[in-house]
Short mmCIF file of C-alpha atoms in Angstrom, two decimals:
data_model
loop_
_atom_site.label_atom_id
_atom_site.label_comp_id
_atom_site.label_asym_id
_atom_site.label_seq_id
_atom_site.Cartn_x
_atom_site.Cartn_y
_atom_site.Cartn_z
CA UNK J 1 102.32 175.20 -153.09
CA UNK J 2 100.03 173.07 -155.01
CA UNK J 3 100.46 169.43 -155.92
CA UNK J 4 100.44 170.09 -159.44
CA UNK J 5 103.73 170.35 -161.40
CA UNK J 6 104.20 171.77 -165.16
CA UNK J 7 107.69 171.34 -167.53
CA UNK J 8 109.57 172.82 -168.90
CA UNK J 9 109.58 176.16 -167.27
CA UNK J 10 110.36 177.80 -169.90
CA UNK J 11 110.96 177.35 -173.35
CA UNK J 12 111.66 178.89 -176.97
CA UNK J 13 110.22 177.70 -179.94
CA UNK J 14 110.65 179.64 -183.87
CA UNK J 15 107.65 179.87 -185.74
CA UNK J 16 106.22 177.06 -187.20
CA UNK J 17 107.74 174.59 -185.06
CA UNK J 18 105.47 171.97 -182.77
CA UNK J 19 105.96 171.62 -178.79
CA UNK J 20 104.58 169.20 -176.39
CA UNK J 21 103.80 170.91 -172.97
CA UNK J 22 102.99 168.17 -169.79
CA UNK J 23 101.43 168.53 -166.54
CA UNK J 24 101.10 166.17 -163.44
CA UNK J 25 98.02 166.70 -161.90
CA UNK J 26 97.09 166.69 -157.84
CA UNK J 27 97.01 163.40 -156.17
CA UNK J 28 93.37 162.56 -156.03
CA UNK J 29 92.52 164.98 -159.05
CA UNK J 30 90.91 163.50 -162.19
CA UNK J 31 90.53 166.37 -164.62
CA UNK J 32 93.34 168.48 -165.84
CA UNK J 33 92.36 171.45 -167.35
CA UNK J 34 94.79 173.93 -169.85
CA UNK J 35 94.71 177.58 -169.85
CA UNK J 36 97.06 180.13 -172.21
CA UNK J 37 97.59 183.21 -170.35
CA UNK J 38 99.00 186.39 -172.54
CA UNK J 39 101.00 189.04 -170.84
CA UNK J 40 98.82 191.58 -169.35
CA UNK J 41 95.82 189.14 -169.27
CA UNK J 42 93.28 187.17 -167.48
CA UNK J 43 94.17 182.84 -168.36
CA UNK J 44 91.62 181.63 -171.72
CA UNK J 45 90.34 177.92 -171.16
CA UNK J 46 91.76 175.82 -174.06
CA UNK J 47 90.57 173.09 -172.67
CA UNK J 48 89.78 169.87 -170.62
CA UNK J 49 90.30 166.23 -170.10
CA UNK J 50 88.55 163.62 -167.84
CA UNK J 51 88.94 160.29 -167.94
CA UNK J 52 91.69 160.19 -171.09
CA UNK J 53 89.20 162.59 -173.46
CA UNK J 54 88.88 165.82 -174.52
CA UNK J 55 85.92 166.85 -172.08
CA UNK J 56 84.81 170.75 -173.15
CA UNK J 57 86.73 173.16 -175.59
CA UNK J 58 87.50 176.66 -175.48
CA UNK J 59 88.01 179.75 -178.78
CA UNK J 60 91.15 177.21 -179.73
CA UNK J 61 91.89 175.66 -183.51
CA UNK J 62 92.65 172.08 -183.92
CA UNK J 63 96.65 172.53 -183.37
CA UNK J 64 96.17 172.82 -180.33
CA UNK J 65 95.41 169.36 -178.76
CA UNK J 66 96.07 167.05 -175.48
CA UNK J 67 96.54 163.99 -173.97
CA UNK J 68 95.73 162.37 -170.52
CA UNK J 69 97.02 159.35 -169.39
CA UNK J 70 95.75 156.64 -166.82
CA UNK J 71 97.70 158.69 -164.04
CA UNK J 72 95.60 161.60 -165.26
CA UNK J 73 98.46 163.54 -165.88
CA UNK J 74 98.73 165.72 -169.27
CA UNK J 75 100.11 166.73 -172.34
CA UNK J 76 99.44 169.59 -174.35
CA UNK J 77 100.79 169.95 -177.85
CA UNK J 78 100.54 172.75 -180.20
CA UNK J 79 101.49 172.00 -183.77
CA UNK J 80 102.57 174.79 -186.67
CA UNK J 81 103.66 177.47 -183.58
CA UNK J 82 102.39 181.32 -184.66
CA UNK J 83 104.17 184.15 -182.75
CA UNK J 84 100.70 184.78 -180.80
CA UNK J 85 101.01 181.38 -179.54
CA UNK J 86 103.39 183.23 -177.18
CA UNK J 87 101.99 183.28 -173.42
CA UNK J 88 102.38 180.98 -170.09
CA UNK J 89 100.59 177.73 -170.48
CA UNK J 90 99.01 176.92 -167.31
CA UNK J 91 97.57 173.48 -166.04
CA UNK J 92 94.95 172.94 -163.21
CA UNK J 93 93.96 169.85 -161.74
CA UNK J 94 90.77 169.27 -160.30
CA UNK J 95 88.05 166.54 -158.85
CA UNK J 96 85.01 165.67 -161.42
CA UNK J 97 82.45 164.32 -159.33
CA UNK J 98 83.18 166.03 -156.10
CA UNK J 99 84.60 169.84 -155.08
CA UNK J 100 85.14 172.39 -158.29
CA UNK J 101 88.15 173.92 -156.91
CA UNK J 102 90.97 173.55 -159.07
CA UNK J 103 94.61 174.12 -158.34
CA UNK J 104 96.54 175.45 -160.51
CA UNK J 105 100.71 175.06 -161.50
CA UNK J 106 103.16 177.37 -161.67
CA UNK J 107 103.07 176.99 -165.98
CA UNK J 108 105.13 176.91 -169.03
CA UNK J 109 106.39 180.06 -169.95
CA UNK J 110 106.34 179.13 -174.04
CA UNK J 111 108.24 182.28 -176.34
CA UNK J 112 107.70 181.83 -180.35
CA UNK J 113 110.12 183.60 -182.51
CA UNK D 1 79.43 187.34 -175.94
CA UNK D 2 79.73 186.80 -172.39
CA UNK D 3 82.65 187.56 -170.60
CA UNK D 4 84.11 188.57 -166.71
CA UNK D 5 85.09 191.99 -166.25
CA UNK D 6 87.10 193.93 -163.59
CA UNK D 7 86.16 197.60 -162.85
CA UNK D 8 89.39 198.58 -162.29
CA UNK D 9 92.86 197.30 -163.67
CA UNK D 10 95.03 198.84 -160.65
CA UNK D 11 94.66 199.31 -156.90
CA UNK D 12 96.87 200.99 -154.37
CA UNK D 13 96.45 200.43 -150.52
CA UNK D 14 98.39 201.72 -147.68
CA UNK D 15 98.84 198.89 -145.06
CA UNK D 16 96.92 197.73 -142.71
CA UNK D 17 93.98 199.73 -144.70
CA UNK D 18 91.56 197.43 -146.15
CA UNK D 19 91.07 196.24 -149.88
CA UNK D 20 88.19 196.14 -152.41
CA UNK D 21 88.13 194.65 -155.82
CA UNK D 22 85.65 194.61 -157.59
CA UNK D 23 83.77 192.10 -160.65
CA UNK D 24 81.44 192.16 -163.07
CA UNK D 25 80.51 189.30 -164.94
CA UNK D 26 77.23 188.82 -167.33
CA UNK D 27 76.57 185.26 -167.91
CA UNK D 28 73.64 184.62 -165.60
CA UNK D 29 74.01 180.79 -165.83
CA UNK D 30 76.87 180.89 -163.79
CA UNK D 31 76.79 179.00 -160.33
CA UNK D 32 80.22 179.07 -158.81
CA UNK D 33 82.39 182.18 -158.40
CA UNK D 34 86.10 181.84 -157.61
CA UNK D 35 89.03 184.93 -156.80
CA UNK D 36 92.72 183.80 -157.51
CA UNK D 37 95.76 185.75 -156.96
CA UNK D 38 98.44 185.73 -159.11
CA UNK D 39 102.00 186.64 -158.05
CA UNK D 40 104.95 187.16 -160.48
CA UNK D 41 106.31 183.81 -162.30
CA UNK D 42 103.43 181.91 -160.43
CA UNK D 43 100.22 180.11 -161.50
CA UNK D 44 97.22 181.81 -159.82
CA UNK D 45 96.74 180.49 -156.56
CA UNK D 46 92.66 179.92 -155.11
CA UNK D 47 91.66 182.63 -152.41
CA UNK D 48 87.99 182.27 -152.10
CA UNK D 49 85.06 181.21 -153.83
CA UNK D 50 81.14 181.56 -153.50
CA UNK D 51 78.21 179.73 -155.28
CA UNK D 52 75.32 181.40 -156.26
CA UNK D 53 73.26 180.27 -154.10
CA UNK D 54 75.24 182.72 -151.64
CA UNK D 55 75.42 186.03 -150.86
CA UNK D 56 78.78 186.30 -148.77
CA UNK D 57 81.48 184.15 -147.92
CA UNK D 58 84.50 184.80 -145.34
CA UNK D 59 87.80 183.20 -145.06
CA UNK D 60 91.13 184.62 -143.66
CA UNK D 61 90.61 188.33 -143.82
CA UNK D 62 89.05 188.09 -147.18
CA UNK D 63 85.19 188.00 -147.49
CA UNK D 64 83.80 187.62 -150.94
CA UNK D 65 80.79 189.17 -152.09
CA UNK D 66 77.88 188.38 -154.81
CA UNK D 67 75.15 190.45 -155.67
CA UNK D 68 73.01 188.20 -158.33
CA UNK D 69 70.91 190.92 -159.11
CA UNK D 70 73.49 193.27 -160.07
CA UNK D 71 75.97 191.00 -161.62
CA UNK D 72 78.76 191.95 -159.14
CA UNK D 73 81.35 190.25 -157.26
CA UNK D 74 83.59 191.73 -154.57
CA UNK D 75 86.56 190.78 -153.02
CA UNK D 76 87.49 192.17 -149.60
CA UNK D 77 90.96 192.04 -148.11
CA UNK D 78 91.19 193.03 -144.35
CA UNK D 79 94.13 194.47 -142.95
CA UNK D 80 96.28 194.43 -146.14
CA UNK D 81 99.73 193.17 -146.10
CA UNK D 82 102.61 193.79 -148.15
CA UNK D 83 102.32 190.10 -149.34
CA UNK D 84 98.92 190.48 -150.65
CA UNK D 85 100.32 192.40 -153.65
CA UNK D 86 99.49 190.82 -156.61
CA UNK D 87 97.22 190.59 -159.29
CA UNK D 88 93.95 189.48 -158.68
CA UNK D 89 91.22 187.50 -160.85
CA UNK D 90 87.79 186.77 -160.41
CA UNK D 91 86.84 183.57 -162.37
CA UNK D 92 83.37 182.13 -163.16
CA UNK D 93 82.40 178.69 -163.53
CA UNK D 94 80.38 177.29 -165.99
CA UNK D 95 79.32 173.63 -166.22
CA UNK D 96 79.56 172.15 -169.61
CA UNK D 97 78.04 168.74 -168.96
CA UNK D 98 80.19 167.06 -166.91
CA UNK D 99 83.05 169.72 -167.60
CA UNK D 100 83.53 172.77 -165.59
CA UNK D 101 85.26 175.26 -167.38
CA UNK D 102 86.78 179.06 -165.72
CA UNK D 103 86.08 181.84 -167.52
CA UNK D 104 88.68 185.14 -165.98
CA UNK D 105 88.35 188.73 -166.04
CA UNK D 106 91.58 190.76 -166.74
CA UNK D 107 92.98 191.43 -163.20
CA UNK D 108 93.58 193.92 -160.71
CA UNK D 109 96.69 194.68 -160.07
CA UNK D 110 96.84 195.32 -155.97
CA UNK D 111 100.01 197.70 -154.81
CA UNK D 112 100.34 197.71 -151.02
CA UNK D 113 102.00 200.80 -150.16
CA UNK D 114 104.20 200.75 -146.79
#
């Protein structure tokens, strides 16, 4: 098991509704990075924060944004919810400045209907 | 664009047989190579990775391959287990100024048969 923890679990949201997703990262990580994962596919980088700002940007529109705090844990929020917004939400924590690896949590399994 | 591929989306496997998976990816800036498996309910987990300034890497009966001039990455599982079922990803890593994003192909999905 990694060090990195995600809530909820799972959740269900109706369309056009906004959620707040949050992540602890590692101890001794600095970077959380957030990935949305549709069924049947490979994660998609939404994106990443170091050191409290956004730090690199995937194929994602401005309702989807984040937060990281001096404990360099993580929020994610999406705002306006679409019914392909539907897909596990996973969090990785990592090192900037040192290894790459990044370790990933067991993510938010988010349903829109 | 540029994107990770996987040759093939399923694999069977008797045990104790070995395991290959194979990768393609295209974006030739890439320097760091990672495979994660991904059980049911669970966040991918790290197996392996390689830089490319590498040609082979081994761990715990998995050896990763690269082949730079090809494009191709290759994941080899020794002595397969019923536990290694999963699905696996290869991810590449590009370095976006100080940001390393991963970039995943689609999965394998590995069956070990008994």
């Amino acid at each position: 098991e990694t060090g990195v923890t995600q809530s909820p679990t799972h959740l269900i949201k109706t369309r056009g509704q906004q959620v707040t997703l949050r992540c602890s990262s590692q101890s001794g990580h600095n970077t959380v990075s957030w990935y949305q994962q549709a069924l049947g596919q490979g994660p998609q980088f939404i994106f990443q924060y170091y050191r409290e700002e956004e730090n690199g940007r995937g194929n994602f529109p401005p309702r989807f944004s984040g937060l990281q705090f001096p404990n360099y844990s993580s929020e994610l929020n999406v705002n306006a919810l679409e019914l392909d917004d539907s897909a596990l939400y996973l969090c990785a924590s990592s090192f900037t400045g040192g290894d790459t690896e990044a370790f990933f949590g067991q993510g938010t399994r988010l349903t829109v209907v | 664009g540029e994107s990770v591929g996987l040759h093939l989306p399923t694999l069977s496997v008797q045990e104790g047989d070995n395991s290959i998976i194979n990768c393609a990816y295209s974006n030739s800036a890439s320097d760091y190579f990672i495979w994660y498996k991904q059980e049911s309910g669970k966040g991918p987990q790290f197996i392996i990775d390689i830089r490319s300034n590498m040609d082979k890497r081994q761990g715990q009966r998995v050896t990763v391959l690269l082949n730079k001039t090809v494009k191709h990455l290759s994941l080899q599982i020794a002595a397969t287990q019923p536990g290694d079922s999963a699905v696996y990803f290869c991810a590449e890593s590009i370095s976006s100024g100080s940001a390393r994003q991963l970039t995943f192909g689609s999965g394998t999905q590995l069956t070990v048969l008994p």
